[in-house]
Amino acid sequence: MKPRHKRFALIGAGLATLAVAAGLVLAAFQKNLVFFFTPTQIANKEAPQGRSFRIGGLVEGGSVKRQQDGVTVRFIVTDTAKSVPVEFRGSLPDLFREGRGVVAQGKLGADGTFRADEVLAKHDEKYMPPEAKAAVDQAQKAAKTVIQ
Amino acid sequence: MTTRDSDTYYSGNASPSAAKHRIHWFHYASPQTFYPLAGRLIPWFAALAVLLGAAGMYVGFLVAPTDAQQGDAYRIIFLHVPAAWMSMFLYVVMAFWAGVGLVFNTRLSAMLATAIAPTGAMFTFLALWTGSLWGKPTWGTWWVWDARLTSELILLFLYFGFMALQAAIDDPRRADRAGAVLALVGVINVPIIYFSVIWWNTLHQGASISMKSAPTMAMTMLLGMLLMALCFWMYSIATILARVRCILLERERHTDWCMTELRGTP
Amino acid sequence: MLEAVSLGCVRGERRLFSNTGFSVAKGQLLRITGANGSGKTSLLRILCGLLTPSDGKVLWNTRPIGEQREDYHRALTYVGHLNGLKDDMTPHENLAVASTLAGCPAGRSARRDALAGFGLAHCADLPVRHLSQGQRRRVALARLALQNPSGIWILDEPFTALDAEAVANLSRIIAAHAAAGGIVIFTTHMEVTIAAANIVLVNLGQQADRA
Amino acid sequence: MLEAVSLGCVRGERRLFSNTGFSVAKGQLLRITGANGSGKTSLLRILCGLLTPSDGKVLWNTRPIGEQREDYHRALTYVGHLNGLKDDMTPHENLAVASTLAGCPAGRSARRDALAGFGLAHCADLPVRHLSQGQRRRVALARLALQNPSGIWILDEPFTALDAEAVANLSRIIAAHAAAGGIVIFTTHMEVTIAAANIVLVNLGQQADRA
Amino acid sequence: MIRAFVCVARRDLALALRRKSDVANTLVFFVIVTSLFPLGVGPERSLLHAMAPGILWVAALLASMLSLARIFEPDFADGTLEQLALGVEPLSVLVIGKIGAHWLLTGLPLTLISPILALQFDLQPLAILALCGGLLAGTAALSLIGAVGAALTLGLRGGGVLAALLVLPLYIPVLIFGAGAVGAVESGLGAQPHLLLLGAFFLTSLASAPWATATAIRIALD
Amino acid sequence: MIRAFVCVARRDLALALRRKSDVANTLVFFVIVTSLFPLGVGPERSLLHAMAPGILWVAALLASMLSLARIFEPDFADGTLEQLALGVEPLSVLVIGKIGAHWLLTGLPLTLISPILALQFDLQPLAILALCGGLLAGTAALSLIGAVGAALTLGLRGGGVLAALLVLPLYIPVLIFGAGAVGAVESGLGAQPHLLLLGAFFLTSLASAPWATATAIRIALD
Ligand code: HEM
Ligand SMILES: Nc1ncnc2c1ncn2[C@@H]1O[C@H](COP(=O)(O)OP(=O)(O)OP(=O)(O)O)[C@@H](O)[C@H]1O
Ligand SMILES: Nc1ncnc2c1ncn2[C@@H]1O[C@H](COP(=O)(O)OP(=O)(O)OP(=O)(O)O)[C@@H](O)[C@H]1O
Ligand SMILES: [Mg+2]
Ligand SMILES: [Mg+2]
């Protein structure tokens, strides 16, 4: 092989390798590779069993109940299709509100209740003043989007 | 791939005639002309940075409305987002100039890369710091190992690695070239940072501003953010130019033009 | 033909030499002289393409060596201060690797002859770590016997550690290579007589004290 | 007075020499000759006490050196194939450590003079890793100028890598040491003229091919 | 080209087998690290089980990193590296040969021995499979990336640490996905996406690392 | 004698500080190992807490072991070791100088930095104290024992591994008592007996290791 040809061969091989790599990445994103699981996934048994994992979704309106002991909180996490009850002992983040996003880390109990060690608030990418927000909420009342 | 490195290896400043041909294109790439030009530009960029910064702060903290979800805590956005943008942008610019230096053996572009690194690292740190400050009230934690946060941390390490590598090498020419290799290898991290929120579902929010759709953000908020971003940009240019001037003097102190320059400013 | 065009070299803060030019044609010997630290090794490494000169360029057959690295390396054999031998391998194995990398793999018998030519027949299968200083140098030099006959040899102090007999032998080999149309560029502090028609001298002068 | 009594040495499977004996008195030079691989380095290391001979013994002032290691080492300076320099330290620092270990710490000015004597004044404060081959050798040899004047010098190929001027200088220094009542034992493959009254030669013969 | 590649790889293999240390060193290190933990942490089963992916992967990563620190150094010191750079074939091809040999001597044995060590921690068979698969691609990626760091710091003052500092940011994703794969299986999910990403990581480094390494070596010889 | 001892120790300190690597190397390694674990194991608080003594001690032990592997090697390669052996003072005294410098450069910084790393793992103040005390005596013992191994394997072909194999059995008691001290405090018991044993271990090695090391070096030079 002449030096020129050799060089082309090497560059070609490099590019081909990169192409295959890109293919693998795309294939990987077809599967679930996630920071948290949604209630639907849990319902479909796609979430880990007997192991600590994260669950994400919206706090269902009116579901937050503080227990007698004052530190334990129960609420329901939903992705509008399915929902999972969550139990948590500890202090909640400021942004924890009903109807807002939440991510909780913990284990799924045998009774289907998710026992959380940590609760984080997740918000979306929308920033707007309260008045505008109210207006938007009015308009979109029915179609509440599932957070990504 | 061999032609590439062979160019850098043998030609470059080894061919004064080539420099003469390029002179129209690369007029300002010659240190003698660049040095005074940079000196003249710095005050302008610095002034712009101050003005834009003042305007951005004013809009961000006094004009922009409270956010419906987060209240006033969201105002940290005016530092966080511009800093995060600059951290990625500067890395790409740095890698670009380092690569140009490696391929064409031009001294100035390598020095530019060296000068960019500390500013880039500073903005990366700022993004991480403001981000975790912001995370505590909003998410309820300083730090989580999600893809956006981890990859941004890796970016900081890459900046550090670049600087440490250059500091460890005495010979400036070798330092430039070794740094360039590292910078180029690290570029792959930047798209990962940017797209991480799309590829994985992260705790970090997705993009509020994108090319494809209208911003999901009130106009005044957006304005404040853009002003701050411009301010950071101008600030970066000013500091980088100043740093390049220092590096130039240090490296070329034996040349005639540096001698006269140094004597001129006692 | 190998040409150096106004080469300059700066190491650390010191300018070792500048505006050094010469050309060596086939069949010629070039000896570089100069005191310790005058930059001989640096010049040889520039000629090999291992070191980038601070000014000037090296041409081979009128083209810069960087543009034809593969062809140039095929013609080139460099024996530096370091022997480039693996301590854990035998002379035989070392030669096998070296000749393959140089693009002209040598068979076992060719290697045996090369080693015998340098008086190493009896220790060709000892690991190099057990050889004496001079024997190691001989193994490094044995590569010369395997490369193509019209190539460029660049030798940095090839005579160090060799005994008188080996020095005479190497001088003979160098002279023969030049006579066969090869190019030899070398440095040495020893007074060696090489029976060759055409020796060019380049002097790098005293220890480089200039700024 | 240093005496070798019927020394023998076996390395690996090979017997390098046997029944080698000699004695060197104060003011004498001993040059050991022999082809590459004949065992010169091994002999010198035996004389230093670094290598144990397979037979025989080394006496200093009629007592075996192993029984008076501290006194013997105080008198001894060994410069081997390896320079024994730390790459990251400057020549100055290297000399300071070496002289302290040898039991006669040298002050800054003494070290400066020693280095200047070997033409290293201008690179006395560069890290050794930046020095050329010959300059390193000179630093190793500069230790000789700091040790006690009636000591034993054992030098293994001290002239390698030195340029002509430095070779002449070292020969002068060796001759002066002998004249002052010291002992010098050395090997070299170069033809060096040392203006000393009393040179003893020991030949280890051809490359040791014997089983 | 192939011939020179094979020659370099065989040379390195032969040298390592002759010294033995290089092969055994990494393995012994790996075994020691993973076995010391139960000693240090105490014998609690569930604890060890939960720690297993992390320990195994961190140990593998460290073993690979440490053995890489000296991949080019001996060649640099004895002058064979400059002979490689003066060889007829592109340096990047020879570099792949060296890295390949390094992987055969560290990554592969490490992968092969890992199932045995995993038994210590009660991992399930499927998780062990994910561990091996991950290590196979992961250690190869580590070797490739590490070689760049080693070449960049060749002959420098702060060598070892600096290499670690340069290389670690790029190691972290490998660690996360590698340990993630095992964890995913343990918690009843598929390891596939993690493994695919590791594979992609490996291929990307395969395409870019040899070039970067070769350039870095030339710079170091300058 | 004191002068030569101080000279050797100062030389090694100066060299290390000049190369930086040698100091930073161990520290960076220690920091990296302890910080990689949370990445590999996952962020579960209680798990990390339980693992803490083990992780910290294993990391310290590995850091010390790895840095020891090359304590005599560079001196051997550049000929300064033979100059030490030809020095006027007994080699064992010079060896203590070298080991002392090594400890100042690895054991001490490691001990000093360990409280900060311990914070990552939520250890209580008393446990951190036990950790530091243990590391102080423990790393010194590790340096002494490790030096014997390093000298024994100097110039041998299987170097690194062999040293590890020789030295490890002696390291393990240090690990067990060291991690035990921290664990004892965490579970409400006193760390004293563990610490006393570590001290005894240190003194025993101080009395015997330098002599053994010096002898091994002479053998290696032969
Ligand atoms: C240490 C933690 C954090 C890190 C490392 C981080 C990093 C980044 C980076 C790299 C970007 C730029 C990427 C892009 O332009 O798409 C970014 C953008 C952004 N971040 Fe963060 N972030 C952190 C925490 C937070 C928190 C806590 C919030 C809000 C609660 C936040 C809100 C945003 C917003 C609104 C953007 C702009 C997105 C856009 O419009 O493109 N970040 N962050
Ligand atoms: N990185 C560096 N920094 C400072 N000076 C350097 C560096 N590298 C080399 N030098 C200096 O450059 C010169 C090296 O020259 P070179 O090794 O080419 O000498 P030489 O002519 O081959 O000498 P010798 O005959 O001793 O082999 C020395 O004076 C050395 O001090
Ligand atoms: N461990 C060993 N096993 C086998 N042979 C060995 C061993 N060590 C040394 N040798 C042999 O002993 C001889 C070494 O001799 P030595 O180094 O003393 O030679 P020398 O006379 O100094 O040679 P030179 O002039 O080349 O320096 C060599 O022939 C070498 O092959
Ligand atoms: Mg030289
Ligand atoms: Mg010898």
Short mmCIF file of C-alpha atoms in Angstrom, two decimals, chain C:
data_model
loop_
_atom_site.label_atom_id
_atom_site.label_comp_id
_atom_site.label_asym_id
_atom_site.label_seq_id
_atom_site.Cartn_x
_atom_site.Cartn_y
_atom_site.Cartn_z
CA MET C 1 20.52 13.77 -1.07
CA LEU C 2 19.94 15.20 2.39
CA GLU C 3 20.00 18.93 2.88
CA ALA C 4 19.79 21.07 6.00
CA VAL C 5 18.65 24.58 5.24
CA SER C 6 19.53 27.30 7.74
CA LEU C 7 18.66 25.21 10.79
CA GLY C 8 18.41 26.80 14.19
CA CYS C 9 17.80 25.18 17.56
CA VAL C 10 16.77 26.58 20.92
CA ARG C 11 16.71 24.35 24.03
CA GLY C 12 15.32 25.85 27.18
CA GLU C 13 16.55 29.43 27.19
CA ARG C 14 19.66 28.71 25.14
CA ARG C 15 20.18 29.06 21.43
CA LEU C 16 22.43 26.13 20.59
CA PHE C 17 23.09 26.99 16.98
CA SER C 18 21.56 28.96 14.19
CA ASN C 19 21.73 29.20 10.45
CA THR C 20 23.44 25.87 10.10
CA GLY C 21 23.21 24.47 6.59
CA PHE C 22 24.86 21.67 4.69
CA SER C 23 24.08 18.98 2.19
CA VAL C 24 25.19 15.39 2.00
CA ALA C 25 25.10 13.47 -1.23
CA LYS C 26 25.09 9.71 -1.71
CA GLY C 27 28.45 8.20 -0.90
CA GLN C 28 29.37 11.01 1.45
CA LEU C 29 30.23 10.97 5.14
CA LEU C 30 29.30 13.86 7.40
CA ARG C 31 30.98 14.22 10.75
CA ILE C 32 29.59 16.70 13.24
CA THR C 33 32.05 17.95 15.78
CA GLY C 34 31.76 20.21 18.80
CA ALA C 35 32.34 20.31 22.51
CA ASN C 36 30.07 18.66 25.07
CA GLY C 37 26.74 20.40 25.07
CA SER C 38 27.26 22.18 21.79
CA GLY C 39 24.15 20.64 20.29
CA LYS C 40 25.34 17.68 18.25
CA THR C 41 22.71 15.31 19.56
CA SER C 42 20.03 17.93 19.03
CA LEU C 43 21.13 18.43 15.43
CA LEU C 44 21.03 14.70 14.72
CA ARG C 45 17.55 14.44 16.19
CA ILE C 46 16.42 17.29 13.98
CA LEU C 47 17.80 15.47 10.97
CA CYS C 48 15.80 12.40 11.97
CA GLY C 49 12.63 14.42 12.34
CA LEU C 50 12.37 13.71 16.07
CA LEU C 51 12.99 17.29 17.10
CA THR C 52 11.38 20.30 15.48
CA PRO C 53 13.95 22.94 14.65
CA SER C 54 13.18 26.46 15.74
CA ASP C 55 14.08 27.67 12.25
CA GLY C 56 14.96 26.14 8.92
CA LYS C 57 14.10 22.79 7.44
CA VAL C 58 15.50 19.46 6.40
CA LEU C 59 15.06 18.32 2.80
CA TRP C 60 15.48 14.86 1.42
CA ASN C 61 15.55 14.60 -2.33
CA THR C 62 14.50 18.26 -2.31
CA ARG C 63 11.27 17.68 -0.35
CA PRO C 64 10.80 18.41 3.38
CA ILE C 65 11.14 15.20 5.33
CA GLY C 66 7.83 15.82 7.13
CA GLU C 67 5.94 15.42 3.86
CA GLN C 68 7.35 12.00 3.11
CA ARG C 69 7.84 10.56 6.52
CA GLU C 70 7.22 6.98 5.56
CA ASP C 71 9.68 6.93 2.67
CA TYR C 72 12.26 8.83 4.67
CA HIS C 73 12.04 6.46 7.60
CA ARG C 74 12.42 3.53 5.27
CA ALA C 75 15.80 4.90 4.24
CA LEU C 76 16.86 5.99 7.72
CA THR C 77 18.65 4.17 10.53
CA TYR C 78 19.27 6.10 13.73
CA VAL C 79 21.47 4.88 16.56
CA GLY C 80 21.33 7.42 19.37
CA HIS C 81 22.90 7.79 22.78
CA LEU C 82 20.33 5.28 23.97
CA ASN C 83 20.70 1.83 22.56
CA GLY C 84 17.00 1.25 22.04
CA LEU C 85 17.20 -2.31 23.29
CA LYS C 86 14.81 -4.18 25.52
CA ASP C 87 16.72 -5.53 28.53
CA ASP C 88 14.55 -8.60 28.81
CA MET C 89 14.88 -9.74 25.23
CA THR C 90 17.86 -11.39 23.62
CA PRO C 91 19.92 -9.63 20.95
CA HIS C 92 18.25 -11.88 18.39
CA GLU C 93 14.76 -10.82 19.38
CA ASN C 94 15.73 -7.19 19.61
CA LEU C 95 17.03 -7.29 16.06
CA ALA C 96 13.94 -9.06 14.82
CA VAL C 97 11.68 -6.35 16.16
CA ALA C 98 13.91 -3.53 14.98
CA SER C 99 14.15 -4.85 11.45
CA THR C 100 10.40 -5.43 11.18
CA LEU C 101 9.70 -1.88 12.31
CA ALA C 102 12.20 -0.55 9.83
CA GLY C 103 10.19 -2.18 7.07
CA CYS C 104 12.64 -4.90 6.07
CA PRO C 105 12.08 -7.96 8.29
CA ALA C 106 15.24 -10.02 8.59
CA GLY C 107 15.28 -13.78 8.78
CA ARG C 108 17.00 -15.70 11.52
CA SER C 109 20.13 -16.37 9.56
CA ALA C 110 20.50 -12.75 8.47
CA ARG C 111 20.26 -11.72 12.09
CA ARG C 112 22.76 -14.35 13.12
CA ASP C 113 25.22 -13.03 10.56
CA ALA C 114 24.69 -9.44 11.67
CA LEU C 115 25.38 -10.35 15.29
CA ALA C 116 28.38 -12.45 14.40
CA GLY C 117 29.73 -9.53 12.43
CA PHE C 118 29.88 -7.59 15.69
CA GLY C 119 31.42 -10.45 17.64
CA LEU C 120 28.27 -11.34 19.51
CA ALA C 121 27.80 -14.89 18.31
CA HIS C 122 28.27 -16.40 21.75
CA CYS C 123 25.83 -14.13 23.54
CA ALA C 124 23.12 -13.85 20.91
CA ASP C 125 20.69 -15.66 23.17
CA LEU C 126 21.44 -14.08 26.53
CA PRO C 127 19.00 -11.41 27.66
CA VAL C 128 20.48 -8.00 27.01
CA ARG C 129 20.42 -7.15 30.71
CA HIS C 130 23.30 -9.56 31.24
CA LEU C 131 25.52 -8.02 28.61
CA SER C 132 28.33 -5.62 29.30
CA GLN C 133 28.16 -1.99 28.28
CA GLY C 134 30.16 -2.58 25.09
CA GLN C 135 28.21 -5.66 24.10
CA ARG C 136 24.98 -3.72 24.30
CA ARG C 137 26.34 -1.04 22.06
CA ARG C 138 27.30 -3.72 19.58
CA VAL C 139 23.78 -5.11 19.52
CA ALA C 140 22.41 -1.66 18.78
CA LEU C 141 24.89 -1.26 15.96
CA ALA C 142 24.15 -4.68 14.51
CA ARG C 143 20.97 -3.15 13.10
CA LEU C 144 23.13 -1.38 10.56
CA ALA C 145 23.99 -4.65 8.91
CA LEU C 146 20.33 -5.40 8.23
CA GLN C 147 19.18 -2.22 6.58
CA ASN C 148 19.07 -1.32 2.95
CA PRO C 149 22.48 -0.66 1.48
CA SER C 150 21.90 2.83 0.13
CA GLY C 151 20.22 4.23 3.22
CA ILE C 152 21.03 7.10 5.56
CA TRP C 153 22.77 6.22 8.79
CA ILE C 154 22.62 8.73 11.60
CA LEU C 155 24.92 7.66 14.42
CA ASP C 156 25.33 9.51 17.71
CA GLU C 157 28.69 8.60 19.27
CA PRO C 158 28.62 5.09 17.86
CA PHE C 159 32.10 4.29 19.17
CA THR C 160 31.45 4.75 22.89
CA ALA C 161 32.02 1.68 25.04
CA LEU C 162 33.48 -0.27 22.13
CA ASP C 163 36.89 -1.88 22.45
CA ALA C 164 39.65 -1.18 19.93
CA GLU C 165 38.83 -4.12 17.73
CA ALA C 166 35.16 -3.21 17.55
CA VAL C 167 36.03 0.40 16.76
CA ALA C 168 38.15 -0.69 13.82
CA ASN C 169 35.41 -3.00 12.65
CA LEU C 170 32.76 -0.29 12.80
CA SER C 171 34.98 2.18 10.93
CA ARG C 172 35.35 -0.40 8.20
CA ILE C 173 31.61 -0.90 8.01
CA ILE C 174 30.96 2.82 7.82
CA ALA C 175 33.49 3.26 5.05
CA ALA C 176 31.96 0.35 3.14
CA HIS C 177 28.47 1.81 3.46
CA ALA C 178 29.62 5.11 2.03
CA ALA C 179 31.45 3.36 -0.76
CA ALA C 180 28.24 1.49 -1.61
CA GLY C 181 26.42 4.78 -2.10
CA GLY C 182 24.99 5.27 1.35
CA ILE C 183 25.04 8.37 3.52
CA VAL C 184 26.52 8.37 7.02
CA ILE C 185 26.15 11.24 9.48
CA PHE C 186 27.86 10.78 12.81
CA THR C 187 29.44 12.40 15.81
CA THR C 188 32.31 11.18 17.91
CA HIS C 189 34.77 12.58 20.41
CA MET C 190 37.31 9.87 19.61
CA GLU C 191 39.97 10.16 16.99
CA VAL C 192 38.85 7.56 14.52
CA THR C 193 40.27 6.99 11.08
CA ILE C 194 37.72 6.08 8.50
CA ALA C 195 39.02 5.13 5.10
CA ALA C 196 36.50 7.04 3.04
CA ALA C 197 36.97 9.34 0.11
CA ASN C 198 34.60 12.04 1.04
CA ILE C 199 34.20 13.32 4.60
CA VAL C 200 32.43 16.60 5.28
CA LEU C 201 32.95 18.25 8.65
CA VAL C 202 30.43 20.49 10.38
CA ASN C 203 31.59 22.16 13.55
CA LEU C 204 29.08 23.35 16.11
CA GLY C 205 31.81 25.11 18.05
CA GLN C 206 32.33 25.54 21.73
CA GLN C 207 29.86 24.87 24.48
CA ALA C 208 26.93 27.08 23.68
CA ASP C 209 27.19 29.87 26.22
CA ARG C 210 25.45 32.46 24.14
CA ALA C 211 22.07 33.67 25.32
#
